[in-house]
XYZ file of C-alpha atoms in Angstrom:
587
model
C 112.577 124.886 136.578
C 111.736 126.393 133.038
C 112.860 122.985 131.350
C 110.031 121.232 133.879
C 107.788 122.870 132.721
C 108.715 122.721 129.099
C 108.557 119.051 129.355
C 105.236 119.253 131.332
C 103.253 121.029 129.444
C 104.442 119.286 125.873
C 106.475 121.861 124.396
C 109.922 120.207 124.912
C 108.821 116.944 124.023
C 110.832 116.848 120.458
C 111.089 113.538 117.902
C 114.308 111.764 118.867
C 114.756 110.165 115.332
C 115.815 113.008 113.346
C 112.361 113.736 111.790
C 111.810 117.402 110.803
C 109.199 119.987 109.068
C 109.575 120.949 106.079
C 111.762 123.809 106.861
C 114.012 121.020 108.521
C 113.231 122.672 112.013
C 112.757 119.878 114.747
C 109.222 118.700 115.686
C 107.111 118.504 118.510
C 105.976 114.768 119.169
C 102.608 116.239 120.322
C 102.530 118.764 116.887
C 103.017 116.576 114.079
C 103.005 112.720 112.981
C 100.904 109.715 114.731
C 97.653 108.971 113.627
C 96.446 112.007 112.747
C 99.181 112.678 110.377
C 98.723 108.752 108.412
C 95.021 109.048 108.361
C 95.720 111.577 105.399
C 98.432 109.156 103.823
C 96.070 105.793 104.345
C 93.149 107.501 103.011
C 94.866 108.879 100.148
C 96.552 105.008 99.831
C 92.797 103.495 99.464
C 92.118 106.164 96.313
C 95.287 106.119 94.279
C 95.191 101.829 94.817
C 91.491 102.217 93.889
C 92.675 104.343 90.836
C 95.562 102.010 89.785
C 93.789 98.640 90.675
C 90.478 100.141 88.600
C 93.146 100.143 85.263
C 94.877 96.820 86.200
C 91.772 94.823 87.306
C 90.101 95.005 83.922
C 93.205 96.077 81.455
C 93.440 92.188 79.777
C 89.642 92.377 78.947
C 90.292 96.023 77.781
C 92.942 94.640 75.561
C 91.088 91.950 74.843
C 87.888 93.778 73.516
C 88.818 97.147 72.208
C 92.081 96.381 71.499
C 91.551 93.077 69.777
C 94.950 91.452 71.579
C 95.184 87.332 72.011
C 95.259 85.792 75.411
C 99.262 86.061 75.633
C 99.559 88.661 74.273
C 97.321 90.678 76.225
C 98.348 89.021 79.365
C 102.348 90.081 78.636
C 101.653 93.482 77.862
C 99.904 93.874 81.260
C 102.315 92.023 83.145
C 105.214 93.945 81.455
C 103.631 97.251 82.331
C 102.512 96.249 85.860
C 106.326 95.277 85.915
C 107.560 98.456 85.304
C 105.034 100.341 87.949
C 107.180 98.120 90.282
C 110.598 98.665 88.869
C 110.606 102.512 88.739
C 110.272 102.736 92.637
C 113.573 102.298 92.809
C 114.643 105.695 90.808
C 111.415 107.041 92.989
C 113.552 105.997 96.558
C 116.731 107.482 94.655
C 115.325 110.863 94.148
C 114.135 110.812 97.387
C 116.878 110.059 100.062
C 119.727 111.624 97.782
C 118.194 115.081 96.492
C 114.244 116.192 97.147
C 113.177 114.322 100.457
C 109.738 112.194 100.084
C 107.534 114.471 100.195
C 108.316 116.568 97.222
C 109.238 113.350 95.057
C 106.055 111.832 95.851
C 104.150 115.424 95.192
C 105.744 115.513 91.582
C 104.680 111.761 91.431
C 101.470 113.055 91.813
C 101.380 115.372 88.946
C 102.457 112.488 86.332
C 99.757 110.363 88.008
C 96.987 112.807 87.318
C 98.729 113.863 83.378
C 98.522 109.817 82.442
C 94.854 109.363 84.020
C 93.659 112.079 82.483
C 95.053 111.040 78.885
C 94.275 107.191 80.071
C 90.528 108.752 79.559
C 90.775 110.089 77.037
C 92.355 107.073 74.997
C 89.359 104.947 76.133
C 86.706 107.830 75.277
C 87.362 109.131 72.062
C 86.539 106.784 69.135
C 89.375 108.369 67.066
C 92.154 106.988 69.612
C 90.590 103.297 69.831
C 89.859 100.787 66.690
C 86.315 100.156 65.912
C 84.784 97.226 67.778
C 84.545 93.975 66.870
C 81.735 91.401 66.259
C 81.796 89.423 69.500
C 80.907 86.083 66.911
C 84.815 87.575 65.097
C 87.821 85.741 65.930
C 90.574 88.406 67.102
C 92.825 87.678 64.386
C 89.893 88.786 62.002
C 89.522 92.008 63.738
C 90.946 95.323 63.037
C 94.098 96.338 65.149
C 95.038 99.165 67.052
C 96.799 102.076 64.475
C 100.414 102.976 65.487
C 98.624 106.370 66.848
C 96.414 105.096 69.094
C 99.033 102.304 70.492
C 101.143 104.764 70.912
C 98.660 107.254 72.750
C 97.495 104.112 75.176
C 100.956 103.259 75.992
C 101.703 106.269 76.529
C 99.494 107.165 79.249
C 100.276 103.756 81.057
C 103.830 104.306 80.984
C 103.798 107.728 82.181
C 101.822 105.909 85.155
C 104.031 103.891 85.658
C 107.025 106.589 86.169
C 104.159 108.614 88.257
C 104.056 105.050 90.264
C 107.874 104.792 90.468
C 107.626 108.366 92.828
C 104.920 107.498 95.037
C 104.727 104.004 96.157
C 108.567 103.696 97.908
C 107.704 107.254 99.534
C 104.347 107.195 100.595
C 104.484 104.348 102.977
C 107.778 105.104 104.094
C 106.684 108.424 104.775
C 103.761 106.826 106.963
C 106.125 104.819 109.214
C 108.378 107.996 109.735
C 105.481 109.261 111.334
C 105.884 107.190 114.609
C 109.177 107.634 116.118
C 110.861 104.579 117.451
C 112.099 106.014 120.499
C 109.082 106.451 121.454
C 107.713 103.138 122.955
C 103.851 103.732 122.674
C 104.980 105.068 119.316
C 106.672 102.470 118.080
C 103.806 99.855 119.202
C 101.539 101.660 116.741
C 104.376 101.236 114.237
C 103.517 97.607 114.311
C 99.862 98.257 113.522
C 100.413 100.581 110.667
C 102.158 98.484 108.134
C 98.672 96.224 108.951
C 96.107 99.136 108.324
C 98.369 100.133 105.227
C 97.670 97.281 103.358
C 93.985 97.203 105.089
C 94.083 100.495 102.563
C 95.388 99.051 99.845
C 93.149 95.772 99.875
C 89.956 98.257 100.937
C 91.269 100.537 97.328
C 91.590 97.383 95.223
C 88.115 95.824 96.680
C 86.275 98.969 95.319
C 88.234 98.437 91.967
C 87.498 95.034 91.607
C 83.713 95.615 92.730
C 82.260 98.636 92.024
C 84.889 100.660 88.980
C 84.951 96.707 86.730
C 81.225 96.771 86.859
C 81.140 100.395 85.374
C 83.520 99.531 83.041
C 81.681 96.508 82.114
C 78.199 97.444 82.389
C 78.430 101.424 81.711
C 81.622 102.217 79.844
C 85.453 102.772 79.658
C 84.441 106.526 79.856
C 83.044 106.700 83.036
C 84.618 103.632 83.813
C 88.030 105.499 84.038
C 86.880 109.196 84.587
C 85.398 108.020 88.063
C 89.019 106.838 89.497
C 90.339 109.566 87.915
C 88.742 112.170 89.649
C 89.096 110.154 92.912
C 93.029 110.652 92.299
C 92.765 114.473 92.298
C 90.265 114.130 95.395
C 93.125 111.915 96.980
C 95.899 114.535 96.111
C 93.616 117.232 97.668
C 93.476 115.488 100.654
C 97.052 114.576 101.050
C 97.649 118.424 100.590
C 95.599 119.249 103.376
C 97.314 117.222 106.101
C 100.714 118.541 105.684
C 100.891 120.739 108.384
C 100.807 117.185 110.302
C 103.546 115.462 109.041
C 107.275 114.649 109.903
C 109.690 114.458 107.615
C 113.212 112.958 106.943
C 115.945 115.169 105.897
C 117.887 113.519 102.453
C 121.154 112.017 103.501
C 122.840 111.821 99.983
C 122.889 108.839 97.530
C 122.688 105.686 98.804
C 123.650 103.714 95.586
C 127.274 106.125 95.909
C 127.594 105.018 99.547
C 127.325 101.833 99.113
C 129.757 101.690 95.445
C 132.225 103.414 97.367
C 132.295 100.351 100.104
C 132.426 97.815 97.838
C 135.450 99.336 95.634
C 136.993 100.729 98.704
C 137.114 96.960 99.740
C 138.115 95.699 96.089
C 140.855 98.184 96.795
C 142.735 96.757 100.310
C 141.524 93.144 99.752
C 145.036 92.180 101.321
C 145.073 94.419 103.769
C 143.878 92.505 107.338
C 140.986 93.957 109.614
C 141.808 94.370 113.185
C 140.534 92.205 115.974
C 139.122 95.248 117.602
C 136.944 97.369 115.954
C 137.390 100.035 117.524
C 140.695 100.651 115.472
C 137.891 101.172 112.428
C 137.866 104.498 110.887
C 134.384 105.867 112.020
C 133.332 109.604 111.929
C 132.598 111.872 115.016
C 129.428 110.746 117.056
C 128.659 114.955 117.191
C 128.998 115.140 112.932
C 126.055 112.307 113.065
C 123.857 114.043 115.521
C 124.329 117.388 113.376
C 122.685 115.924 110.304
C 119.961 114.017 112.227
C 121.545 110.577 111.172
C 122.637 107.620 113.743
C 125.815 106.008 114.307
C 126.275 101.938 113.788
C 128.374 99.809 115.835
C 130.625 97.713 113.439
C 129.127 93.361 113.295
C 130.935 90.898 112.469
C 128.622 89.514 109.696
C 129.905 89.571 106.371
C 133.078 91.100 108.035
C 135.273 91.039 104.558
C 133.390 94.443 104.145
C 135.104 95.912 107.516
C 138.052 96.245 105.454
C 136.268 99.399 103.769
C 137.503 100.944 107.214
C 140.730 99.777 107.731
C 142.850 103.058 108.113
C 146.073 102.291 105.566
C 147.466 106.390 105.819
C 147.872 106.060 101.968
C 144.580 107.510 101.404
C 141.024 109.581 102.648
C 139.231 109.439 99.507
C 135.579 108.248 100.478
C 137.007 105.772 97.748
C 139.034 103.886 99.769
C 138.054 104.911 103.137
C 134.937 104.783 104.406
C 133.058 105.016 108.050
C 131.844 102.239 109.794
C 128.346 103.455 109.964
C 128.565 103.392 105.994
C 130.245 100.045 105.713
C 126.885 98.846 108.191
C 124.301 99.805 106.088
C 125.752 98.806 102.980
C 125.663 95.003 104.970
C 122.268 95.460 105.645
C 121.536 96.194 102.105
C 123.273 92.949 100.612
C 122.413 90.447 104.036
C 118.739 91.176 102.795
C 119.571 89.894 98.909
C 118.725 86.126 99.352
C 115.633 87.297 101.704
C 115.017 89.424 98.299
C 114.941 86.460 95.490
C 112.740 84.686 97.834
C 109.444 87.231 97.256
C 109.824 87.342 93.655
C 108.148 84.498 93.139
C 104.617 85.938 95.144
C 105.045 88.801 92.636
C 104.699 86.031 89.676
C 102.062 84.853 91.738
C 100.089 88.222 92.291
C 100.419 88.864 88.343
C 97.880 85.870 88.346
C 94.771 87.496 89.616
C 94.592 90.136 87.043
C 95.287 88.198 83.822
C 94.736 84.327 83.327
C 92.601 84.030 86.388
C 90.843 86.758 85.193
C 90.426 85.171 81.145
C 89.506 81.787 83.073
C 86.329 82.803 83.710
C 85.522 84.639 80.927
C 85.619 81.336 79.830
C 82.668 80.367 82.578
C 78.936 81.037 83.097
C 78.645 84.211 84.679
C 75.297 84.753 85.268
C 73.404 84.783 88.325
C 69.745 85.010 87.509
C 69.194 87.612 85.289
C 72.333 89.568 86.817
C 75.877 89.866 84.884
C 79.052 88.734 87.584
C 82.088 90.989 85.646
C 84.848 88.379 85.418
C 87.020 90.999 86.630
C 85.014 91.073 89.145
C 86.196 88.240 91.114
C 89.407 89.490 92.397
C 87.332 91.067 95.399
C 86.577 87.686 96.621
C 90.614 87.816 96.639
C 90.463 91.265 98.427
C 87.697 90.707 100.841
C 89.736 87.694 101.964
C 92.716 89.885 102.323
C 90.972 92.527 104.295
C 89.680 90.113 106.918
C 92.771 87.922 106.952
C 94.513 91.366 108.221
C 92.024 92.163 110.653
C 92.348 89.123 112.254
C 96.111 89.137 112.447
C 96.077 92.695 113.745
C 93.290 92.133 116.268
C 93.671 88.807 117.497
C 96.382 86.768 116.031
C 99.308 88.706 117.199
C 98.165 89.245 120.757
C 97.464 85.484 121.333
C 100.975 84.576 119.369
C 102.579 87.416 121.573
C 101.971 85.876 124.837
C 103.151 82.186 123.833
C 105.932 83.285 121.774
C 107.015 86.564 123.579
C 107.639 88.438 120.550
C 105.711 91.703 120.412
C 104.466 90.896 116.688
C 102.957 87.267 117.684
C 105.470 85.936 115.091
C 108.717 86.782 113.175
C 108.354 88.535 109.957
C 109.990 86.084 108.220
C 107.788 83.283 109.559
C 104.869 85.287 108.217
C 106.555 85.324 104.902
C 106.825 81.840 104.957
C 102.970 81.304 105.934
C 102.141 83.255 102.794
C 104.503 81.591 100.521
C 103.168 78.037 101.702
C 99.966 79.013 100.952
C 101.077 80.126 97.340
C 102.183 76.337 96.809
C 98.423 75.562 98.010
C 96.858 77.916 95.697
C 98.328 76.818 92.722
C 97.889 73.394 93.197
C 93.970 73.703 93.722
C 94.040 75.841 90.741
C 95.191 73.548 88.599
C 92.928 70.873 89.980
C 90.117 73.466 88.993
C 91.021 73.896 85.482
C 91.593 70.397 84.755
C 87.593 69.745 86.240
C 87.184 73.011 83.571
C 88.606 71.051 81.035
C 87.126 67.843 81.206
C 83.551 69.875 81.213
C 84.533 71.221 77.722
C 85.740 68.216 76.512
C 82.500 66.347 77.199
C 80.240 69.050 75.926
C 82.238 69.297 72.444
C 83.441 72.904 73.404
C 87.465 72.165 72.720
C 87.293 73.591 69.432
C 84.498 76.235 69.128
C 86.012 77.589 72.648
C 82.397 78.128 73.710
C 81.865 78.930 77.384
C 81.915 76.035 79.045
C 78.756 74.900 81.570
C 80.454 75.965 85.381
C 79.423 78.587 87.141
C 81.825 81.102 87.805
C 82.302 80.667 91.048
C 84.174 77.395 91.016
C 86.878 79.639 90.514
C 86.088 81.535 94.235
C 88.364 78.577 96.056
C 91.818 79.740 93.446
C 90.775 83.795 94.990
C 90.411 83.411 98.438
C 93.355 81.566 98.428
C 95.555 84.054 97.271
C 93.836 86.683 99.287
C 95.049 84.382 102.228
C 98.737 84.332 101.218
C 98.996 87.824 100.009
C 97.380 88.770 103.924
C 100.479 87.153 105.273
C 103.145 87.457 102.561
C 102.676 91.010 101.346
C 102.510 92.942 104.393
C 105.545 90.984 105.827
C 106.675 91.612 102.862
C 106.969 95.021 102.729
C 107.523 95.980 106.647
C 110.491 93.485 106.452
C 112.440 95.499 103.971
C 111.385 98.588 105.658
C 112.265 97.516 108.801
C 115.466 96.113 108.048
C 116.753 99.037 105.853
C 119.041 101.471 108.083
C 117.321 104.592 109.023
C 118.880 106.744 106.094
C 118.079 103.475 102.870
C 114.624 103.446 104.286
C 113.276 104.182 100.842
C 115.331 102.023 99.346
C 114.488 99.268 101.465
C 110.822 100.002 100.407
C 111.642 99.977 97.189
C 113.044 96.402 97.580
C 109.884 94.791 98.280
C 108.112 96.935 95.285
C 111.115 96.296 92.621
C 110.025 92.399 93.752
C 106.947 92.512 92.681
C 108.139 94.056 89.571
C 110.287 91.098 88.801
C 107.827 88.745 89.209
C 105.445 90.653 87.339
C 108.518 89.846 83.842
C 108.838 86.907 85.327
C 105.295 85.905 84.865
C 105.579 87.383 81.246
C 108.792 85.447 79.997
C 107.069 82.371 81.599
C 104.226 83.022 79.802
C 105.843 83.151 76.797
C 107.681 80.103 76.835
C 104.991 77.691 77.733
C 103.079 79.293 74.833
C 105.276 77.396 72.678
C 106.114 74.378 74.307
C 105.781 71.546 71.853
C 105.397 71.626 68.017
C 102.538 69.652 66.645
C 102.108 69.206 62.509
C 104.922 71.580 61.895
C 103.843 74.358 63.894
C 104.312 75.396 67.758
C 101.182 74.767 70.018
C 101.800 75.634 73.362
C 100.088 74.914 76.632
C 97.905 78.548 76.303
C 96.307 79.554 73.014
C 93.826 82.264 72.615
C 91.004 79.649 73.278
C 92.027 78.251 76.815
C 89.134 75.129 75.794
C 92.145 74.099 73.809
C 94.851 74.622 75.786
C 96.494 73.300 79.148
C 96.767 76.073 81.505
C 96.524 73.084 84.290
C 99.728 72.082 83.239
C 100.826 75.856 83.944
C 99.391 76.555 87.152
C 101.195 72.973 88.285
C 103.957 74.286 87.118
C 103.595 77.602 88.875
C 103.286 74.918 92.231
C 106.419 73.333 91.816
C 107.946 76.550 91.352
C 106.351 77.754 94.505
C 107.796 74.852 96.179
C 111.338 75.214 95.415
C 111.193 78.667 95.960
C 109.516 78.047 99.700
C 112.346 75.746 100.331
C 115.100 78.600 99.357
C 113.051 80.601 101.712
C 113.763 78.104 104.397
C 117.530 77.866 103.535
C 118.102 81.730 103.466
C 115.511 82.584 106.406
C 117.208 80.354 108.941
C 120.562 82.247 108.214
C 119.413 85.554 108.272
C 120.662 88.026 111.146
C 118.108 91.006 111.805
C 119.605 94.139 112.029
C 120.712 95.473 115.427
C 118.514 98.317 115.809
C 119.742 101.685 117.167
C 117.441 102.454 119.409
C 116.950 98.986 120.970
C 113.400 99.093 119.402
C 112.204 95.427 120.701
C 112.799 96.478 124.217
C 111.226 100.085 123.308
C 108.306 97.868 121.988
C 107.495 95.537 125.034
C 107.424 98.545 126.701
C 105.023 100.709 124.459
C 102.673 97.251 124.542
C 102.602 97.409 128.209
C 101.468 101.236 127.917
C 98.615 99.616 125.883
């Protein structure tokens, strides 16, 4: 009778996935987590991407102007360090499932993030830590660089974003999806929407960057310009702070980098030794030892089955070295079935490196006045994010329940087939970019501008086609993207799945740079190199680049097809799909 009423009036009604508080005491479903906990993470999301996007949106032209840094070479040295801000999630999703749990990682993340803002400000404030400016009638190479010093200081307070980056981003939307439990069906319906409204953040935080923060910078100051995002940070942290009596967290469950180097060696190690037909004669730990430290048992699959042999009991040995539980030996599958699925998105992180750099010294290159009003070139990437932000609304609101009732699938359409939609679109993008820069080009040519590198007699808005574009294919690739890897991951690599789809876009990001590179010095002409993309782009063929970029895009959207139609999803623990259709129906 007392457990009826428990259950009746909410007080029994615990998380079934192992989420806990922070004292690792079990939570009440009805306490903690939902949308009352993520509308502290997604509104701290739309901030910190408004802070990082405000530096990133307008860093080549900062380079470019105070800096006194050439075309390449300003466009590598952002691409390098927006690399990096990609790359470091990974030791961020370490950190985090092995020793401090996400919340503390990411709170420490925090603390870098506000250190290199504040010193970011500074850099671009005090005349001592910047060279003086140059006449705008100066060629670069005639200007006066950037001392050691004030490199050094500038660098400095990227990179230490960068590492502040690497702690946050594969923890703070994982720590958002832990907040709906997938046992749960209505929960895990809302699941579905969140990875939508999480990028809705993101796209909302980089529209205000793009918009409002490059027209200070451009119009006001670097000052201001930077102080503004900065202070939005510490607002953002403030508010993070304040929901976490709402959250649920996951207890760390050890490193997942040792787990899964002790399958492969302990499978190195008994390479001869056959697997048994049935596999229930696999070595597997105690169902009761699982429950105890709020992880979940896997039933051994026979995909990539040469692995199994991690659990073949030999009596020579326990050592987790050469023995290891099935459970283990399944998420360490997981983990390598998703590689191929993996070298497919680096390319949209080569593409994404785009927006911010050449697309962005393309129309420097263009009339950008309207009137008597100044368009920031930077500016343009909102056209990008507007797209984005309707594209998602869309998808949420009406796409996937039309698609849901034809197809039967409670997302309207695979996660992989979204992946593909963006990645066909990349191909498309490309291809009318280059169209646009050859009509660019022509337009120089026939008012005498190839040398001089005058701007040339387009608006700026004939790049607007190239933007939306990409805002299409980023709608569809990036949030597949990243709720793929996440949802994929086992329940304990969860930030490590995340930090997949993030190290991607790092990739992509040096990708974009060694490209970059190389077609700067393509041919040799008189004796010396002269690539397709010079410091004036009147003189140079960045058509040929972005068609090159295409046919990339195209063989990498036809590897996608290859790998995609042999991928196996995961077989979830908790039956989620059938959860699902039953947490729609609750709808």
């Amino acid at each position: 009778m007392g457990k009826d009423v428990e259950k009746e009036d909410g007080r029994g009604d615990f998380t079934q996935d192992g989420t806990v508080d922070l004292k690792r005491n079990p939570v009440l479903r009805s306490k903690r987590g939902g949308w009352k906990a993520c509308s502290f993470i997604v509104v701290f999301e739309v901030l910190e991407r408004m802070a990082y996007f405000g530096i990133w949106s307008n860093l080549v032209i900062y380079l470019t102007k105070e800096l006194h840094q050439g075309t390449v070479t300003s466009a590598n040295n952002v691409t390098n360090w927006v690399g990096t801000t990609w790359i470091t999630p990974i030791l961020g999703a370490y950190v985090a499932d092995a020793h401090l749990g996400r919340y503390w990682t990411f709170l420490i993340g925090c603390a870098f993030y506000l250190l290199g803002m504040s010193l970011l400000t500074l850099a671009v404030s005090l005349s001592s830590l910047r060279p003086p400016r140059c006449p705008q009638t100066e060629k670069i190479t005639n200007c006066k660089q950037a001392s050691k010093l004030q490199l050094v200081v500038f660098y400095g307070a990227l990179y230490i974003l960068a590492l502040a980056t690497g702690a946050i981003k594969p923890n703070i939307s994982t720590m958002g999806a832990d907040q709906f439990d997938d046992f749960d069906p209505k929960e895990k319906a809302h699941k579905l929407s969140f990875f939508n409204w999480w990028m809705f953040g993101i796209f909302f935080g980089s529209f205000c960057a793009n918009t409002f923060l490059v027209y200070i910078q451009d119009d006001v100051g670097w000052t201001l310009g930077y102080g503004l995002p900065t202070i939005g940070l510490l607002v953002a942290v403030m508010i993070f702070l304040t929901g976490t009596c709402f959250y649920r967290h996951r207890v760390p469950t050890g490193s997942h980098f040792t787990r899964m180097a002790r399958v492969i060696v302990a499978t190195l190690r008994k390479w001869r030794v056959p697997i048994p037909d049935d596999p229930r004669e696999l070595y597997e730990i105690d169902l009761k030892e699982y429950k105890e430290k709020g992880k979940f048992r896997i039933q051994s699959t026979s995909s990539l089955r040469f692995l199994n042999k991690a659990s073949v009991q030999t009596g020579s040995s326990n050592s987790p070295w050469m023995l290891c539980p099935v459970t283990q030996v399944e998420e360490t599958k997981q983990m390598v079935r998703m590689i191929p699925i993996w070298i497919a998105t680096l390319m949209p992180g080569l593409m994404f490196a785009q927006i911010n750099t050449l697309f962005v010294k393309q129309a420097t290159t263009l009339d950008s006045t309207v009137g008597s009003f100044h368009i920031p070139p930077a500016s343009l990437g909102g056209s990008a994010t507007i797209t984005m932000l309707i594209t998602v609304v869309i998808y949420d609101r009406l796409f996937v329940k039309t698609m849901s009732r034809w197809t039967k699938n409670p997302r309207g359409i695979t996660l992989l087939q979204r992946m593909g939609v963006g990645l066909a679109l990349h191909v498309i993008t490309m291809l009318v970019s280059s169209l646009t820069e050859r009509w660019r080009l022509s337009v120089a040519r026939d008012h005498g501008l190839v040398e001089n590198g005058g701007k040339v007699p387009l608006s700026i808005f004939i790049l607007l086609p190239q933007f939306v574009l990409m805002g299409m294919a980023e709608a569809f690739s990036a949030v597949a993207i990243i709720e793929f890897f996440y949802d994929q991951a086992s329940e304990s690599m969860k930030s490590l799945g995340t930090s997949y789809s993030l190290a991607s876009m790092g990739i992509g990001n040096f990708l974009s740079s060694f490209l970059l590179a190389t077609v700067s010095h393509v041919s040799k002409k008189g004796g010396h190199h002269k690539g397709w993309i010079t410091n004036n782009l009147n003189a140079s063929h960045l058509d040929y680049y972005y068609a090159f970029i295409a046919v990339l895009n195209l063989l990498n959207f036809i590897f996608f097809l290859s790998v995609s139609r042999f991928y196996v999803y995961r077989a979830e623990i908790s039956d989620s799909m059938e959860v699902l259709k039953k947490g729609l129906q609750c709808e």
